[in-house]
Coordinates of C-alpha atoms in Angstrom, one line a residue:
Chain A
M59 CA 0.0 0.3 -0.1
T60 CA 2.7 2.4 1.1
G61 CA 5.2 1.4 -1.8
L62 CA 2.0 2.5 -4.2
A63 CA 1.5 5.5 -3.1
T64 CA 4.9 6.6 -3.2
R65 CA 5.3 5.4 -6.7
Q66 CA 2.0 7.5 -8.2
R67 CA 2.2 11.4 -9.0
L68 CA 0.2 12.5 -5.7
P69 CA -1.1 16.4 -6.6
P70 CA 0.6 19.0 -4.8
S71 CA -2.5 19.2 -2.1
S72 CA -2.2 15.4 -1.3
R73 CA -2.3 14.6 2.2
A74 CA 0.4 12.3 1.7
S75 CA 2.8 13.9 3.9
S76 CA 0.5 16.1 6.2
R77 CA -0.9 14.2 9.5
V78 CA -3.1 16.9 10.9
T79 CA -5.6 16.2 8.0
D80 CA -6.3 12.8 8.5
E81 CA -8.8 11.3 10.9
P82 CA -8.1 9.1 13.4
P83 CA -7.9 5.1 12.1
W84 CA -11.0 4.2 14.3
V85 CA -13.0 6.9 12.1
R86 CA -11.6 5.8 9.2
A87 CA -12.0 1.7 9.6
L88 CA -16.0 3.3 10.5
L89 CA -16.2 5.6 7.7
I90 CA -15.6 3.0 5.0
G91 CA -16.7 0.3 6.3
I92 CA -19.9 1.8 6.3
A93 CA -19.7 2.6 2.9
L94 CA -19.2 -1.0 2.4
C95 CA -21.8 -2.2 3.8
F96 CA -24.2 0.2 2.4
F97 CA -22.6 -0.4 -0.7
A98 CA -23.4 -4.2 -0.5
I99 CA -26.7 -4.5 1.1
F100 CA -28.2 -1.3 -2.1
L101 CA -26.1 -2.1 -5.0
L102 CA -23.9 -4.9 -5.2
I103 CA -26.2 -7.6 -3.9
P104 CA -29.3 -6.4 -6.0
L105 CA -26.9 -6.5 -8.7
I106 CA -26.0 -10.7 -8.1
A107 CA -29.6 -11.5 -7.1
V108 CA -30.4 -10.4 -11.0
F109 CA -28.3 -13.3 -12.6
A110 CA -28.7 -15.6 -9.0
E111 CA -32.8 -15.6 -9.8
A112 CA -32.2 -15.5 -13.7
L113 CA -30.0 -19.0 -13.2
K114 CA -32.2 -20.5 -10.4
K115 CA -33.8 -23.5 -12.5
G116 CA -29.9 -23.5 -14.5
W117 CA -29.5 -22.9 -18.0
D118 CA -31.9 -24.4 -19.9
T119 CA -34.6 -23.0 -18.4
Y120 CA -32.6 -19.8 -18.9
I121 CA -32.4 -19.9 -22.8
A122 CA -35.7 -21.3 -23.0
S123 CA -37.6 -18.1 -21.9
V124 CA -35.1 -15.5 -23.2
S125 CA -36.0 -16.9 -26.9
T126 CA -39.8 -17.8 -26.8
P127 CA -41.5 -15.9 -29.3
D128 CA -42.8 -13.0 -27.5
S129 CA -40.0 -12.5 -25.8
L130 CA -38.0 -12.3 -29.2
S131 CA -40.8 -10.2 -30.3
A132 CA -39.9 -8.1 -27.2
I133 CA -36.1 -7.9 -27.8
K134 CA -36.8 -6.5 -31.7
L135 CA -39.1 -4.3 -30.6
T136 CA -36.6 -2.9 -28.6
L137 CA -33.7 -3.1 -30.8
F138 CA -36.4 -1.4 -33.8
V139 CA -36.8 1.7 -30.8
A140 CA -33.3 2.2 -29.7
A141 CA -32.4 2.1 -33.0
I142 CA -34.4 5.1 -34.2
S143 CA -34.6 7.1 -30.7
V144 CA -30.8 6.9 -29.8
P145 CA -29.5 8.7 -34.0
L146 CA -32.6 11.0 -33.2
N147 CA -30.9 12.0 -30.4
L148 CA -27.3 12.4 -31.5
V149 CA -27.8 14.4 -34.5
F150 CA -29.8 16.9 -31.8
G151 CA -27.0 16.2 -29.3
I152 CA -24.4 17.7 -31.6
A153 CA -26.7 20.3 -33.2
A154 CA -27.6 21.9 -29.8
A155 CA -24.0 21.4 -28.3
W156 CA -22.2 23.2 -31.3
S157 CA -24.4 25.4 -31.0
I158 CA -24.5 26.2 -27.3
S159 CA -20.8 25.8 -26.8
K160 CA -19.6 27.5 -30.1
F161 CA -21.1 30.6 -30.0
E162 CA -22.3 33.1 -27.5
F163 CA -26.3 34.5 -27.5
C164 CA -28.9 35.4 -25.0
G165 CA -31.0 32.7 -23.6
K166 CA -28.5 30.2 -23.6
R167 CA -28.5 29.3 -20.3
L168 CA -32.4 28.7 -20.6
L169 CA -32.0 26.5 -23.7
I170 CA -29.3 24.6 -21.4
S171 CA -32.5 24.1 -18.8
L172 CA -35.2 23.2 -21.6
I173 CA -32.7 20.5 -22.9
D174 CA -32.7 19.0 -19.2
L175 CA -36.4 19.2 -18.6
P176 CA -37.2 15.7 -19.5
F177 CA -34.9 14.7 -16.6
S178 CA -36.8 16.3 -14.0
V179 CA -40.2 15.2 -15.5
S180 CA -41.4 12.3 -14.5
P181 CA -41.4 9.2 -16.9
V182 CA -45.1 8.8 -16.4
I183 CA -45.4 12.4 -17.4
S184 CA -43.6 12.0 -20.5
G185 CA -46.2 8.8 -21.6
L186 CA -48.8 11.0 -21.0
I187 CA -48.5 14.2 -22.9
Y188 CA -47.9 11.9 -25.9
V189 CA -51.9 10.1 -25.0
L190 CA -53.2 13.1 -24.6
I191 CA -51.6 14.6 -27.8
F192 CA -52.3 11.3 -30.1
G193 CA -55.6 9.6 -27.5
A194 CA -59.0 9.1 -28.7
Q195 CA -60.0 12.2 -27.1
S196 CA -58.3 14.5 -28.7
Q197 CA -59.1 15.8 -32.4
F198 CA -55.1 15.7 -33.7
G199 CA -55.2 12.0 -32.3
Q200 CA -58.4 11.1 -33.8
A201 CA -57.7 12.3 -37.2
L202 CA -54.0 10.8 -37.9
R203 CA -56.5 7.5 -36.7
E204 CA -58.7 8.3 -39.4
H205 CA -56.4 8.2 -42.2
G206 CA -55.0 4.7 -40.3
F207 CA -52.2 6.2 -38.8
R208 CA -51.4 5.1 -35.4
V209 CA -49.4 6.3 -32.8
L210 CA -50.8 5.7 -29.6
Y211 CA -50.6 2.1 -28.5
A212 CA -48.2 1.1 -31.1
A213 CA -44.2 1.4 -32.5
P214 CA -44.3 5.1 -33.2
G215 CA -45.7 6.0 -29.8
I216 CA -42.6 4.5 -28.4
V217 CA -40.6 6.0 -30.4
L218 CA -41.9 9.2 -29.0
A219 CA -42.1 8.5 -25.5
T220 CA -38.3 7.0 -25.4
V221 CA -36.8 10.1 -27.5
F222 CA -38.5 12.1 -25.4
V223 CA -36.8 10.8 -21.8
T224 CA -33.4 9.6 -23.9
F225 CA -33.7 13.6 -25.7
P226 CA -30.7 15.5 -23.0
F227 CA -28.8 12.7 -22.8
V228 CA -26.1 13.1 -25.7
A229 CA -26.2 16.5 -25.6
R230 CA -25.1 16.6 -21.7
E231 CA -22.8 15.0 -21.8
L232 CA -21.0 16.8 -25.2
I233 CA -21.8 20.8 -23.9
P234 CA -19.6 20.8 -20.7
L235 CA -16.7 19.1 -23.1
M236 CA -16.9 21.2 -26.5
Q237 CA -17.0 24.6 -24.1
A238 CA -13.8 23.4 -22.2
Q239 CA -12.6 22.4 -25.8
G240 CA -13.0 26.5 -26.9
N241 CA -12.9 27.5 -30.6
D242 CA -9.1 27.2 -31.4
E243 CA -9.1 24.2 -33.3
E244 CA -12.1 24.9 -35.0
E245 CA -11.2 28.5 -36.0
A246 CA -7.5 27.3 -37.4
A247 CA -9.2 24.9 -39.2
V248 CA -11.2 26.9 -40.6
M249 CA -8.7 29.6 -41.5
L250 CA -7.1 27.2 -43.4
G251 CA -9.8 26.8 -45.5
A252 CA -11.7 23.4 -44.0
N253 CA -15.6 23.8 -44.7
G254 CA -18.0 23.2 -42.0
F255 CA -18.4 19.5 -41.8
M256 CA -15.1 19.2 -42.5
T257 CA -14.1 21.4 -39.4
F258 CA -16.8 18.9 -37.3
F259 CA -15.9 15.6 -39.0
R260 CA -11.4 16.3 -38.7
V261 CA -11.2 18.0 -36.2
T262 CA -14.0 18.5 -33.1
L263 CA -14.9 15.2 -33.8
P264 CA -11.7 13.6 -32.7
N265 CA -11.6 15.2 -29.6
I266 CA -15.4 14.6 -28.3
K267 CA -15.2 10.8 -29.5
W268 CA -15.0 9.5 -25.7
G269 CA -17.4 11.9 -24.3
L270 CA -19.9 11.3 -27.6
M271 CA -19.7 7.4 -27.3
Y272 CA -20.0 7.8 -23.4
G273 CA -23.4 9.7 -24.2
L274 CA -24.3 7.7 -27.0
I275 CA -24.4 4.7 -24.9
L276 CA -26.2 6.0 -22.0
C277 CA -28.8 6.6 -23.9
N278 CA -28.9 3.4 -25.4
A279 CA -29.1 1.9 -22.0
R280 CA -31.8 4.2 -21.1
A281 CA -33.6 3.8 -24.4
M282 CA -33.6 0.4 -24.0
G283 CA -34.5 -0.1 -20.0
E284 CA -37.4 2.8 -20.1
F285 CA -40.2 1.6 -18.2
G286 CA -42.6 3.8 -16.5
A287 CA -43.1 5.9 -20.4
V288 CA -43.1 3.4 -22.9
S289 CA -45.8 1.3 -20.3
V290 CA -48.2 4.3 -20.4
V291 CA -48.2 4.8 -24.1
S292 CA -47.9 0.6 -25.3
G293 CA -50.8 -0.7 -24.2
H294 CA -49.2 -3.8 -23.2
I295 CA -50.5 -5.8 -26.6
R296 CA -48.6 -9.1 -26.1
G297 CA -45.5 -10.1 -29.4
Q298 CA -46.3 -6.4 -30.7
T299 CA -46.1 -3.5 -28.2
N300 CA -44.1 -5.1 -25.7
T301 CA -40.3 -3.5 -25.0
I302 CA -38.2 -5.6 -22.8
P303 CA -38.9 -3.8 -19.7
L304 CA -42.8 -4.4 -20.4
H305 CA -42.6 -8.3 -20.8
V306 CA -40.7 -8.5 -17.8
E307 CA -43.1 -6.8 -15.9
I308 CA -46.0 -9.1 -17.9
L309 CA -43.6 -12.4 -16.7
Y310 CA -43.5 -10.8 -13.1
N311 CA -47.2 -10.6 -12.6
E312 CA -48.0 -13.8 -14.4
Y313 CA -45.3 -15.3 -10.9
N314 CA -43.2 -16.4 -13.8
F315 CA -39.9 -15.3 -12.2
A316 CA -37.6 -16.8 -13.6
A317 CA -38.2 -16.1 -16.8
A318 CA -39.0 -12.7 -15.5
F319 CA -35.4 -12.3 -14.3
A320 CA -34.5 -14.2 -16.9
V321 CA -35.0 -11.4 -19.8
A322 CA -34.2 -9.4 -17.2
S323 CA -30.8 -10.1 -16.8
L324 CA -30.0 -8.9 -21.1
L325 CA -31.2 -5.8 -19.6
A326 CA -28.8 -6.1 -16.7
L327 CA -26.3 -7.2 -19.0
L328 CA -26.7 -4.1 -21.1
A329 CA -26.6 -1.5 -17.6
L330 CA -23.0 -3.3 -17.1
L331 CA -21.5 -2.9 -20.5
T332 CA -22.2 0.7 -20.0
L333 CA -20.7 0.9 -16.8
C334 CA -17.8 -0.8 -18.0
V335 CA -17.3 1.4 -20.9
K336 CA -18.2 4.4 -18.5
S337 CA -15.3 3.7 -16.4
L338 CA -13.1 2.7 -20.1
V339 CA -14.1 6.6 -20.7
E340 CA -12.9 8.0 -18.3
Y341 CA -9.6 6.5 -18.2
F342 CA -8.8 7.9 -21.7
R343 CA -10.5 11.2 -21.1
P344 CA -7.4 13.4 -21.1
E345 CA -7.7 15.5 -17.7
N346 CA -9.3 18.9 -18.2
A347 CA -12.2 17.1 -20.2
R348 CA -12.6 15.2 -17.0
R349 CA -13.0 17.9 -14.8
A350 CA -15.4 19.8 -17.5
A351 CA -17.5 17.3 -17.3
A352 CA -17.0 16.5 -13.5
G353 CA -20.5 18.7 -12.9
E354 CA -22.6 16.7 -15.6
H355 CA -24.8 15.1 -13.5
Chain B
M296 CA 0.1 28.8 -33.3
L297 CA -1.9 31.2 -35.9
A298 CA -2.8 34.7 -34.6
L299 CA -6.6 34.0 -34.1
P300 CA -9.4 36.7 -33.6
V301 CA -9.9 36.8 -29.1
K302 CA -13.3 36.6 -28.1
K303 CA -14.8 39.2 -25.9
A304 CA -16.7 38.7 -22.9
F305 CA -20.6 38.0 -23.4
S306 CA -22.3 41.7 -22.6
L307 CA -25.3 43.3 -21.8
K308 CA -25.1 45.3 -24.5
K309 CA -25.4 42.2 -27.0
I310 CA -28.3 41.1 -25.5
F311 CA -30.1 40.3 -28.4
S312 CA -27.2 39.3 -31.1
F313 CA -24.5 37.0 -30.9
Q314 CA -20.8 37.7 -30.8
H315 CA -19.5 37.3 -34.7
S316 CA -17.6 33.7 -35.0
V317 CA -15.4 32.8 -37.8
L318 CA -17.0 29.3 -37.0
P319 CA -20.2 27.6 -39.3
G320 CA -23.0 26.1 -39.0
F321 CA -24.6 28.3 -36.1
S322 CA -27.9 28.9 -37.6
L323 CA -28.2 25.3 -39.3
A324 CA -27.6 23.6 -35.7
M325 CA -29.7 26.1 -33.8
G326 CA -32.5 26.3 -35.9
Y327 CA -32.6 22.2 -36.1
S328 CA -31.9 22.3 -32.0
L329 CA -35.0 24.5 -31.8
T330 CA -36.7 23.0 -33.8
Y331 CA -36.4 19.7 -32.0
L332 CA -36.9 20.6 -28.7
S333 CA -40.3 22.3 -29.6
L334 CA -41.5 19.4 -31.4
I335 CA -40.5 16.9 -28.9
V336 CA -40.6 18.7 -25.5
L337 CA -41.7 21.8 -25.4
I338 CA -45.0 21.7 -27.2
P339 CA -46.0 17.7 -25.3
L340 CA -45.3 19.3 -22.3
A341 CA -47.5 22.0 -23.0
A342 CA -50.4 20.3 -23.5
V343 CA -50.4 18.8 -20.0
F344 CA -51.0 22.3 -18.8
L345 CA -53.8 23.4 -21.7
K346 CA -55.4 19.5 -21.2
S347 CA -55.3 20.7 -17.0
A348 CA -57.2 24.4 -18.5
E349 CA -59.7 22.4 -19.7
L350 CA -60.9 21.2 -15.8
S351 CA -63.3 23.9 -14.1
F352 CA -61.2 24.8 -10.9
P353 CA -63.6 22.9 -8.2
E354 CA -63.3 19.9 -10.5
F355 CA -59.2 20.2 -10.3
W356 CA -59.9 20.6 -6.7
N357 CA -61.8 17.8 -6.3
T358 CA -59.6 15.6 -8.3
V359 CA -56.5 16.6 -6.0
T360 CA -57.7 16.1 -3.1
H361 CA -59.5 12.8 -3.2
P362 CA -58.3 10.9 -0.4
R363 CA -56.6 8.5 -2.3
I364 CA -54.5 11.0 -4.3
L365 CA -53.8 13.0 -1.2
A366 CA -52.7 9.7 0.3
S367 CA -50.4 9.2 -2.9
L368 CA -48.7 12.7 -2.9
R369 CA -48.1 12.4 0.3
L370 CA -46.2 9.3 -0.2
S371 CA -44.4 10.4 -2.8
F372 CA -43.0 13.4 -1.7
G373 CA -42.8 12.0 1.9
A374 CA -40.9 9.3 0.8
S375 CA -38.6 11.1 -1.6
L376 CA -37.3 13.8 0.7
L377 CA -36.5 10.7 3.6
A378 CA -34.7 9.3 0.9
A379 CA -32.7 12.4 -0.2
A380 CA -32.0 13.0 3.6
I381 CA -30.6 9.3 3.8
N382 CA -29.3 9.7 0.0
A383 CA -27.4 13.1 1.1
V384 CA -25.7 11.7 4.5
F385 CA -24.3 8.0 3.0
G386 CA -23.9 10.0 -0.1
L387 CA -21.7 12.0 1.9
N388 CA -19.5 9.1 3.3
F389 CA -19.7 7.6 0.1
A390 CA -17.9 10.3 -1.2
W391 CA -15.5 11.3 1.0
V392 CA -14.1 7.4 1.5
L393 CA -13.9 7.3 -2.2
V394 CA -11.9 11.2 -3.0
R395 CA -9.4 10.7 0.4
Y396 CA -9.1 7.0 1.4
R397 CA -7.1 4.0 -0.3
F398 CA -8.7 0.8 0.8
P399 CA -9.5 -2.4 -1.5
G400 CA -12.4 -2.8 -4.2
K401 CA -12.0 1.1 -4.1
K402 CA -12.5 0.4 -8.4
I403 CA -15.2 -1.1 -8.6
L404 CA -17.4 0.6 -5.5
D405 CA -16.7 3.6 -7.6
A406 CA -17.9 2.3 -10.7
L407 CA -20.6 0.6 -9.8
I408 CA -22.3 4.2 -7.8
D409 CA -23.7 4.4 -11.1
L410 CA -25.4 1.2 -11.4
P411 CA -28.7 3.3 -9.8
F412 CA -27.8 5.6 -13.4
A413 CA -27.4 2.2 -15.8
M414 CA -30.2 -0.1 -14.2
P415 CA -33.7 -0.2 -15.9
T416 CA -36.2 0.9 -13.5
A417 CA -38.2 -2.5 -14.0
V418 CA -35.3 -4.8 -13.3
T419 CA -34.1 -2.4 -10.2
G420 CA -37.8 -3.1 -9.4
I421 CA -38.8 -6.6 -9.0
T422 CA -34.7 -7.5 -8.3
L423 CA -35.7 -5.4 -5.3
A424 CA -39.2 -6.5 -4.6
T425 CA -37.9 -10.3 -4.6
L426 CA -35.2 -9.5 -2.3
Y427 CA -37.5 -7.6 0.5
A428 CA -40.6 -10.1 0.1
R429 CA -41.1 -12.4 2.9
N430 CA -39.0 -15.1 1.3
G431 CA -36.5 -13.2 -0.5
W432 CA -32.5 -12.4 0.7
F433 CA -33.2 -9.9 3.3
G434 CA -37.2 -10.2 3.6
R435 CA -36.2 -13.3 5.4
L436 CA -33.6 -11.8 7.6
L437 CA -35.8 -8.8 8.5
A438 CA -39.5 -10.6 9.2
P439 CA -38.2 -12.1 12.6
L440 CA -38.1 -8.6 13.2
G441 CA -41.4 -7.8 12.3
I442 CA -39.8 -5.5 10.2
E443 CA -41.8 -5.8 6.5
V444 CA -40.4 -4.3 3.6
S445 CA -42.0 -5.4 0.6
Y446 CA -45.4 -4.0 -0.6
T447 CA -45.2 -1.4 2.7
P448 CA -44.5 2.5 2.2
L449 CA -41.1 1.5 3.5
G450 CA -40.4 -0.9 0.0
V451 CA -41.0 3.0 -1.0
L452 CA -37.9 4.2 1.1
V453 CA -35.6 2.1 0.0
A454 CA -36.2 1.6 -3.7
S455 CA -36.0 5.6 -3.6
V456 CA -32.2 5.7 -1.6
F457 CA -31.3 3.3 -4.2
I458 CA -32.4 5.7 -7.5
G459 CA -31.2 8.6 -5.6
L460 CA -27.5 7.3 -4.4
P461 CA -25.4 8.6 -7.4
F462 CA -26.5 11.5 -7.4
V463 CA -25.0 13.1 -4.4
V464 CA -22.4 10.9 -4.2
R465 CA -22.0 12.4 -8.3
T466 CA -22.4 16.2 -7.0
L467 CA -19.8 15.6 -4.2
Q468 CA -17.1 14.1 -5.5
P469 CA -15.6 17.0 -7.8
V470 CA -16.2 19.6 -5.1
L471 CA -14.1 17.0 -2.5
E472 CA -11.5 16.3 -4.8
D473 CA -11.0 20.2 -5.7
M474 CA -11.0 21.5 -2.5
E475 CA -7.5 23.1 -0.7
I476 CA -6.2 20.9 2.0
E477 CA -4.4 24.2 2.8
L478 CA -7.3 25.4 4.6
E479 CA -7.3 22.1 6.9
E480 CA -4.5 22.8 7.3
A481 CA -5.0 26.3 8.8
A482 CA -7.7 25.0 10.9
A483 CA -5.3 22.8 12.4
C484 CA -3.0 25.1 13.1
L485 CA -5.8 27.5 14.5
G486 CA -6.1 24.8 17.3
A487 CA -9.4 23.2 15.5
D488 CA -9.6 19.1 16.1
R489 CA -10.3 17.0 13.4
W490 CA -14.6 17.3 13.8
Q491 CA -14.5 20.8 14.3
T492 CA -12.2 21.2 11.3
F493 CA -14.7 19.5 9.4
R494 CA -17.9 21.2 11.0
K495 CA -16.7 24.6 10.5
V496 CA -14.1 24.4 7.6
I497 CA -15.5 21.5 5.1
F498 CA -19.2 21.0 5.9
P499 CA -20.0 24.7 4.5
L500 CA -17.8 24.4 1.8
L501 CA -19.6 21.3 0.5
T502 CA -23.4 22.2 1.4
P503 CA -24.0 23.4 -1.9
A504 CA -23.0 20.7 -3.9
L505 CA -24.6 18.2 -0.9
L506 CA -28.3 20.7 -1.3
T507 CA -28.1 20.4 -5.2
G508 CA -27.3 16.5 -4.8
F509 CA -29.8 16.4 -2.6
A510 CA -32.3 17.9 -5.1
L511 CA -31.6 16.3 -7.7
A512 CA -32.2 12.4 -5.8
F513 CA -35.7 14.1 -4.8
A514 CA -36.5 15.4 -7.7
R515 CA -35.7 12.1 -9.6
A516 CA -37.3 9.5 -6.7
V517 CA -40.4 11.9 -7.0
G518 CA -40.9 11.0 -10.6
E519 CA -40.0 7.8 -10.5
Y520 CA -42.3 4.8 -11.3
G521 CA -40.5 1.3 -12.2
S522 CA -38.0 0.9 -9.5
I523 CA -41.2 1.7 -7.1
V524 CA -44.4 0.4 -8.3
F525 CA -43.3 -3.6 -7.9
I526 CA -42.0 -3.3 -4.3
A527 CA -44.3 -0.9 -3.2
G528 CA -47.7 -3.3 -3.5
N529 CA -49.8 -0.7 -4.2
M530 CA -52.3 -1.0 -1.4
P531 CA -54.7 1.9 -1.9
M532 CA -54.2 5.3 0.6
V533 CA -51.2 2.6 2.1
S534 CA -48.7 2.5 -0.2
E535 CA -49.7 4.1 -4.0
I536 CA -47.0 6.2 -5.5
A537 CA -48.3 9.5 -7.4
P538 CA -47.1 8.4 -10.4
L539 CA -49.1 5.0 -9.9
M540 CA -52.4 7.2 -9.7
I541 CA -51.5 9.1 -13.4
L542 CA -51.3 5.7 -14.7
T543 CA -54.7 4.6 -12.5
K544 CA -56.7 6.9 -14.5
L545 CA -55.6 6.9 -18.0
E546 CA -56.6 3.3 -17.4
Q547 CA -60.4 4.9 -16.8
Y548 CA -59.7 7.1 -19.5
D549 CA -59.7 10.1 -17.0
Y550 CA -57.6 11.8 -19.1
A551 CA -58.5 15.2 -17.4
G552 CA -57.8 13.6 -13.8
A553 CA -54.7 11.7 -15.5
T554 CA -53.4 15.7 -16.1
A555 CA -54.4 17.1 -12.5
I556 CA -52.6 14.8 -11.0
A557 CA -50.0 15.5 -12.8
V558 CA -50.0 19.3 -13.1
V559 CA -50.1 19.0 -9.2
M560 CA -46.6 16.7 -9.5
L561 CA -44.8 19.1 -11.6
V562 CA -45.7 22.2 -10.1
F563 CA -44.8 21.1 -6.3
S564 CA -41.3 19.3 -7.8
F565 CA -40.7 23.0 -9.1
V566 CA -41.5 24.6 -6.1
I567 CA -39.2 22.2 -3.8
L568 CA -36.2 22.5 -6.6
L569 CA -36.6 26.6 -6.4
L570 CA -36.9 26.1 -3.0
I571 CA -33.1 24.3 -2.7
N572 CA -31.5 26.5 -5.5
T573 CA -32.3 29.7 -3.7
L574 CA -30.9 27.9 -0.6
Q575 CA -28.0 26.5 -2.6
A576 CA -27.3 30.1 -3.8
R577 CA -27.8 31.5 -0.5
S578 CA -25.1 29.5 1.1
W579 CA -23.1 29.9 -1.5
N580 CA -23.1 33.6 -1.7
K581 CA -22.6 33.4 1.7
E582 CA -19.7 31.2 1.0
T583 CA -17.9 33.4 -1.1
R584 CA -18.7 36.5 0.9
T585 CA -16.5 35.2 4.2

């Protein structure tokens, strides 16, 4: 432990040398102990429990419950929804981050808070707003239905609700990152004769690729895992409008716990993958960008 | 390096214009962002308020003050506030331990703190419900003590604590990392013991971030649906949460009623967040003044 401490280059403000700012050993042990207990009870054991419950009845049951026609159609719908909503929010995220971080204009702070808005709205309310617009009681919804276009209780509604709840992810990740990087490199590129797209793809993109990737994977994880908003707009039609989380709910409510956890474990794996990518991104990200993105949550 | 045009700071004079920049694409990017934002977020959200305006005030009042709705609102807001408070305490502990100490498993702990953020809510919900059910891993231990978590308001609290934790830890961590150790050394030199230093020097510096984390955890827990419905058991008057009431109203095709509850939730959370933001600004001001 001490060898490790001396080998690593510690920042000048490190307390490695100063004794007065150390807590007594028992306080230290107590704090670490409390943190580890809380961590085990609230995070680690639930995570293990997902996989333990999923594999309770063995691999065969696991494979069988993941590959039923209903599960497969849920997986297909979820992939389809994510494949539409993630790119939409990617394009928006880049456009918003470009205009907010590279230009000065009035109302910038307001715009940033508006982009964050979907985070502070309950998922159920996110679903509700689309029910109000496209539902049976609204004229707009009725007009659409007369032309044979179903939004609610069909894939378009699920896509819309998913786009809403995953709306801020990419933009939020990119804005602080691009603000911290400033405009110098892009301005140099433009002065050397690059056009806008060349500037973006050759100069900006390589600088933001890690942050962009993290934003994307976070957006994707949420898009595939969204439950509240989607359950309001989907109508729970088995084999048609069931996404993976809704399928998990149905299996669970039918007391088919092994199958519910088997399907849920797919989503838990996705969550773990997301965390892995996050750790990787933080490892590769240069220090100044890390500082800039520190205030993101 | 090339001599680049030096940007002037944003000034009030130019409040209705943006500074000239050699970079292209402002109108395109901005136009697209605003259109997309309006179509996906602003116009649909406005629909909620328009819809609620269709109700007359007595109708609105009767919907919202129905005992069952009131109970659900009380539970949602009460459990979320309590959960955010619990998270503030333990989140501070986590952030402190992660920034200041070295111990085995720290990297894993640091990475997994974000689990509630990345885990789909339905998965969290069924897992917690199973763990705390009477025959679950935790439920079995708690049952002899007479504590029931699943299908009680306590379950709502447990789920709210789970989903709120990363917000507090992740807001506190960078602030703790940036804190200058010299301040603490000065306090020690002036004769303060460690606890006094923490109370009088460290804690005031952390307060704004702590309040932000508290507010974020609270806002998330109030609106949360998936993680909570499974463990709550949804007994009328006892363990129904407000988002569930919206869903119930929708299932009865009572769109106006659902909207009324939604409006109350939106306004309530907005007011509480505003309150906390004001508190935060005040403690921030106090900090910079001294």
